[in-house]
Amino acid sequence: MIVLAIDIGGTKLAAALIDSSLRIVARREIPTPASQTPDALENALRVLVTPLYSEAQYIAIASTGIIQDGVLTSINPANLGGLSHFPLVQYLSALTGLPGVALNDAQAAALAEYQQAPSRIRDMVFITVSTGVGGGVIQDGKLVTGSGGLTGHCGHTLADPHGPRCGCGRIGCVEAIASGRGIAAAAQDELSGLDAKAIFAHAAQGQTQAVALVQRSARTLARLIADLKALTDCQRVVVGGSIGLAEGYLSQVQHYLAQEPAVYQVELYSAHHRSDAGLLGAALWAQGSRQ
Ligand code: ADP
Ligand code: BMX
Ligand code: ZN
């Protein structure tokens, strides 16, 4: 079976044809449009998948947002230009004529990354540090999604009660501080208006404010990881997303995690599948749901 996998993030949309041995045979990527109405996302998805879908038999979607019964509901609509609701499977199935499944992007990536873990690992958490901060939880070898799809949304746990307001409505979420949008929103003076990628480039040059913004994100992520260790007793945490994968970021997270008491230490890995983890996890989910 050839699966058309689609990864919908707050910054980019990716699609790939994936064969039954989980090899990516074609891949495309375009920016995520920002609009409160679904039309822009519909158009972008059409442009993205039209050159690919005739080769596929099934659709597998990994998407930002709470995903339940094939429908996306944003916990933080600001990450999608204000879009809070989108019927993913219904729209893409009607467009392509193919059946499909959908799950959260970080939950999908957790599945793909768990396949790479040795069998001694039974409990694992995947965290994406990207437009937002998302998470996927594996417990006793199985992905946990929860009855409402919310399991793993660790970006919306509290990092600082005096921190900035998050797009989800809470004050001081991890996402409001550590994510790409959080980093960009805190930038001032000569860095104001820049995106996280540009701020990382300034940090690599030693620019003081940029270095501090990256450190603040890494320190916040390390505290989140200690919390996740306490909650799940995970033996491994895998970090992905363009910020999670940025050069030097994970070693900073490791540095701050090492300052926590011994009981909160856990092995940290970069995502083996890099930016393809969501696509591959969605394909795995589809293979599982077809068995
Ligand atoms: P998505 O959220 O769509 O899954 P990404 O994982 O690429 O997408 O995350 C997007 C965020 O990562 C944006 O805030 C962007 O500025 C930032 N970013 C992209 N590339 C880099 C990079 N090389 N270094 C640091 N940050 C990056
Ligand atoms: C947000 C939330 C999560 C998602 C995470 C990472 C929305 C639209 N998304 O916390 O469901 O997993 O961002 O998403 O509420 P990404 O776009 O950064 O990959
Ligand atoms: Zn939040």
XYZ file of C-alpha atoms and ligand atoms in Angstrom:
338
model
C 0.000 0.000 0.000
C 1.265 3.475 -0.876
C 0.189 6.026 1.722
C -0.098 9.741 1.059
C 1.145 11.170 4.368
C 0.466 14.826 5.141
C 2.008 16.796 8.028
C 0.182 20.015 8.916
C 2.229 22.330 11.144
C 1.834 25.970 12.113
C 4.706 26.973 9.791
C 4.901 24.338 7.063
C 2.791 21.733 5.290
C 4.571 18.581 4.086
C 3.300 15.647 2.059
C 4.985 12.403 1.069
C 4.262 9.133 -0.682
C 5.363 6.354 1.685
C 5.570 2.680 0.702
C 4.783 -0.322 2.916
C 8.436 -0.561 4.036
C 8.117 3.043 5.286
C 10.345 4.451 2.548
C 9.576 7.985 1.409
C 9.355 7.825 -2.388
C 8.305 11.450 -3.036
C 8.075 14.529 -0.786
C 6.839 18.119 -1.089
C 6.668 21.043 1.338
C 4.989 24.475 1.264
C 4.396 27.203 3.891
C 1.237 27.055 6.039
C -1.110 29.904 5.120
C -2.472 32.084 7.942
C -6.215 32.717 7.870
C -9.115 32.417 10.296
C -11.265 30.862 7.596
C -10.581 27.391 6.151
C -10.315 28.504 2.499
C -6.601 29.282 2.594
C -5.740 25.940 4.196
C -8.004 24.125 1.726
C -6.242 25.798 -1.220
C -2.775 25.117 0.159
C -3.579 21.445 0.804
C -4.928 21.118 -2.723
C -1.728 22.591 -4.203
C 0.368 20.334 -1.966
C -1.292 16.975 -2.634
C -2.486 17.304 -6.243
C 0.820 16.143 -7.811
C 0.973 13.135 -5.458
C -2.366 11.561 -4.683
C -2.962 9.568 -7.881
C -0.144 7.209 -6.750
C -1.679 6.570 -3.310
C -4.305 4.192 -1.907
C -4.749 5.764 1.525
C -4.272 9.101 3.318
C -2.534 9.518 6.696
C -2.594 12.959 8.289
C -0.419 14.194 11.164
C -1.647 17.618 12.193
C -1.161 20.309 14.746
C -4.221 20.639 16.988
C -6.392 18.258 18.961
C -7.437 15.602 16.453
C -10.569 13.610 17.079
C -12.693 11.700 14.564
C -10.655 13.222 11.730
C -11.391 16.814 12.813
C -8.797 19.406 13.900
C -9.678 21.657 16.839
C -6.986 24.150 17.819
C -5.984 24.448 21.448
C -3.960 27.490 20.348
C -5.657 28.934 17.224
C -2.961 31.651 16.978
C -0.575 28.949 15.668
C -2.800 28.543 12.597
C -3.547 32.193 11.881
C -6.640 32.022 14.094
C -8.122 28.894 12.488
C -9.801 26.880 15.230
C -11.652 24.123 13.388
C -11.014 22.087 10.218
C -12.502 18.758 9.035
C -9.194 17.237 7.900
C -10.215 13.752 6.798
C -13.503 14.832 5.253
C -11.837 17.556 3.152
C -8.836 15.512 1.992
C -10.897 12.383 1.300
C -13.347 14.376 -0.820
C -10.441 16.004 -2.688
C -8.551 12.779 -3.425
C -11.274 10.124 -3.364
C -9.158 8.164 -0.843
C -10.039 6.929 2.658
C -7.875 8.203 5.485
C -7.038 8.678 9.145
C -5.644 11.584 11.172
C -3.841 12.082 14.467
C -1.962 14.856 16.241
C 1.469 15.702 14.767
C 3.483 15.088 17.943
C 1.566 11.881 18.689
C 2.434 10.697 15.164
C 6.093 11.619 15.586
C 6.151 9.745 18.912
C 5.028 6.576 17.102
C 7.751 6.860 14.450
C 10.468 7.645 16.976
C 9.379 4.837 19.300
C 10.033 2.355 16.483
C 13.694 3.396 16.680
C 13.967 2.833 20.437
C 15.456 -0.401 21.838
C 12.980 -2.864 23.395
C 14.067 -1.946 26.961
C 12.259 1.403 26.439
C 8.587 0.921 27.378
C 7.689 4.522 28.238
C 8.810 7.400 26.055
C 7.787 10.984 25.395
C 8.337 12.860 22.123
C 8.365 16.666 22.289
C 8.268 18.971 19.272
C 9.621 22.484 19.756
C 8.395 24.204 16.628
C 5.703 26.830 15.937
C 4.204 25.581 19.196
C 5.348 22.943 21.701
C 3.602 19.587 21.296
C 4.002 16.143 22.789
C 3.246 12.474 22.245
C 3.270 9.916 25.050
C 4.093 6.215 24.732
C 3.172 4.174 27.810
C 3.930 0.458 28.077
C 4.785 0.405 24.376
C 1.552 2.033 23.166
C 0.690 5.536 22.007
C -1.744 7.198 24.410
C -4.091 9.686 22.752
C -6.762 10.010 25.442
C -10.509 9.872 24.962
C -10.531 13.451 23.652
C -7.156 13.452 21.864
C -5.585 15.822 24.393
C -2.978 13.482 25.896
C 0.552 14.838 25.454
C -0.340 18.498 24.946
C 2.514 19.387 27.304
C 3.065 22.788 25.675
C 0.076 23.942 27.691
C 1.405 23.030 31.110
C 2.480 25.883 33.359
C 6.029 27.202 33.065
C 5.666 30.623 34.723
C 2.545 32.043 36.420
C 3.921 35.525 35.674
C 4.709 34.645 32.051
C 2.999 35.772 28.833
C -0.551 34.797 27.954
C -0.725 31.761 25.670
C -3.052 31.574 22.660
C -4.885 28.749 24.482
C -6.099 31.268 27.078
C -3.830 30.273 29.978
C -1.096 32.465 31.410
C 2.524 31.300 31.252
C 2.285 28.048 29.283
C 5.525 26.332 28.223
C 4.501 27.049 24.607
C 4.202 30.801 25.226
C 7.869 30.852 26.300
C 9.749 28.001 24.613
C 8.154 27.725 21.140
C 9.170 29.524 17.963
C 6.264 31.908 18.348
C 7.078 32.408 22.031
C 10.727 33.191 21.290
C 9.771 35.638 18.512
C 7.122 37.338 20.660
C 9.652 38.073 23.421
C 12.218 39.633 21.068
C 12.805 43.356 21.532
C 14.718 46.248 19.971
C 16.975 45.091 17.124
C 15.465 41.571 17.217
C 11.817 42.612 17.243
C 9.839 41.349 14.262
C 12.303 38.517 13.549
C 11.243 34.877 13.515
C 12.829 32.218 15.696
C 15.068 30.977 12.874
C 16.602 34.430 12.501
C 16.940 34.777 16.285
C 18.840 31.453 16.409
C 21.154 32.769 13.686
C 21.851 35.863 15.843
C 22.414 33.629 18.880
C 24.983 31.622 16.902
C 26.842 34.937 16.347
C 26.774 35.561 20.115
C 24.167 38.372 20.119
C 23.366 38.760 23.827
C 19.573 39.059 23.669
C 19.286 36.207 21.147
C 21.462 33.955 23.329
C 19.221 34.757 26.329
C 16.019 34.001 24.378
C 17.351 30.612 23.286
C 18.516 29.845 26.842
C 15.092 30.770 28.227
C 13.471 28.321 25.821
C 15.949 25.534 26.632
C 15.601 26.063 30.408
C 11.804 25.978 30.132
C 11.981 22.777 28.095
C 14.298 21.135 30.640
C 11.809 21.873 33.447
C 9.007 20.458 31.313
C 11.047 17.287 30.778
C 11.523 16.903 34.555
C 7.741 17.287 34.976
C 7.127 14.669 32.257
C 9.549 12.270 33.935
C 7.562 12.671 37.166
C 4.252 12.125 35.369
C 5.115 9.231 33.063
C 8.315 7.619 34.453
C 9.572 7.651 30.861
C 12.961 6.085 30.121
C 13.612 8.276 27.104
C 12.599 11.717 25.816
C 12.999 12.452 22.091
C 13.024 16.055 20.893
C 12.114 17.216 17.372
C 10.719 20.248 15.546
C 12.949 22.812 13.845
C 13.849 24.455 17.159
C 14.323 21.145 18.962
C 16.631 20.062 16.124
C 18.501 23.375 15.846
C 22.236 23.052 16.351
C 23.255 23.258 19.995
C 19.692 23.460 21.363
C 19.405 19.953 22.829
C 22.782 20.241 24.553
C 21.510 23.389 26.279
C 18.369 21.517 27.368
C 20.625 18.720 28.674
C 22.690 21.287 30.592
C 19.599 22.649 32.399
C 18.093 19.188 32.973
C 21.351 18.101 34.647
C 20.695 20.796 37.293
C 17.489 19.030 38.396
C 17.585 16.300 41.114
C 18.643 12.786 40.055
C 15.114 11.336 40.055
C 14.176 13.646 37.149
C 17.076 12.660 34.880
C 16.121 10.855 31.673
C 17.998 10.077 28.469
C 17.499 12.741 25.803
C 17.655 12.072 22.050
C 17.208 14.154 18.909
C 14.507 12.862 16.580
C 16.047 10.118 14.427
C 13.670 10.928 11.560
C 14.333 14.689 11.877
C 11.529 16.635 10.131
C 9.971 13.459 8.651
C 8.910 11.992 12.021
C 5.302 13.236 11.703
C 4.911 11.951 8.131
C 6.326 8.511 8.978
C 4.281 8.248 12.183
C 1.090 9.057 10.302
C 1.919 6.295 7.791
C 2.515 3.851 10.666
C -0.818 4.840 12.231
C -2.533 4.223 8.888
C -0.859 0.810 8.518
C -2.038 -0.101 12.049
C -5.585 1.042 11.430
C -5.784 -0.997 8.186
C -4.775 -4.279 9.853
P 5.938 23.318 12.101
O 5.620 24.039 13.363
O 5.129 23.773 10.932
O 5.938 21.823 12.289
P 8.864 23.647 12.248
O 9.143 22.401 13.014
O 9.759 23.932 11.072
O 7.408 23.729 11.653
O 8.949 24.866 13.283
C 8.770 26.192 12.874
C 9.509 27.128 13.818
O 10.908 26.801 13.839
C 9.418 28.582 13.400
O 9.292 29.368 14.574
C 10.773 28.856 12.713
O 11.171 30.226 12.817
C 11.692 27.951 13.504
N 12.858 27.466 12.735
C 12.861 26.972 11.474
N 14.106 26.593 11.112
C 14.907 26.848 12.186
C 16.314 26.692 12.447
N 17.143 26.203 11.525
N 16.778 27.052 13.677
C 15.945 27.538 14.615
N 14.623 27.736 14.419
C 14.108 27.385 13.234
C 0.042 23.497 19.782
C -1.170 22.637 19.391
C -0.742 21.164 19.402
C 0.486 20.910 18.524
C 1.624 21.828 18.947
C 2.826 21.716 18.013
C -2.793 23.811 17.956
C -3.135 24.275 16.578
N -1.673 23.067 18.096
O 0.348 23.276 21.117
O -1.804 20.348 19.001
O 0.881 19.553 18.614
O 1.154 23.194 18.932
O 2.426 22.060 16.706
O -3.514 24.114 18.880
P 3.402 22.618 15.574
O 2.566 23.373 14.623
O 4.419 23.450 16.248
O 4.023 21.401 14.955
Zn -1.286 27.309 26.315
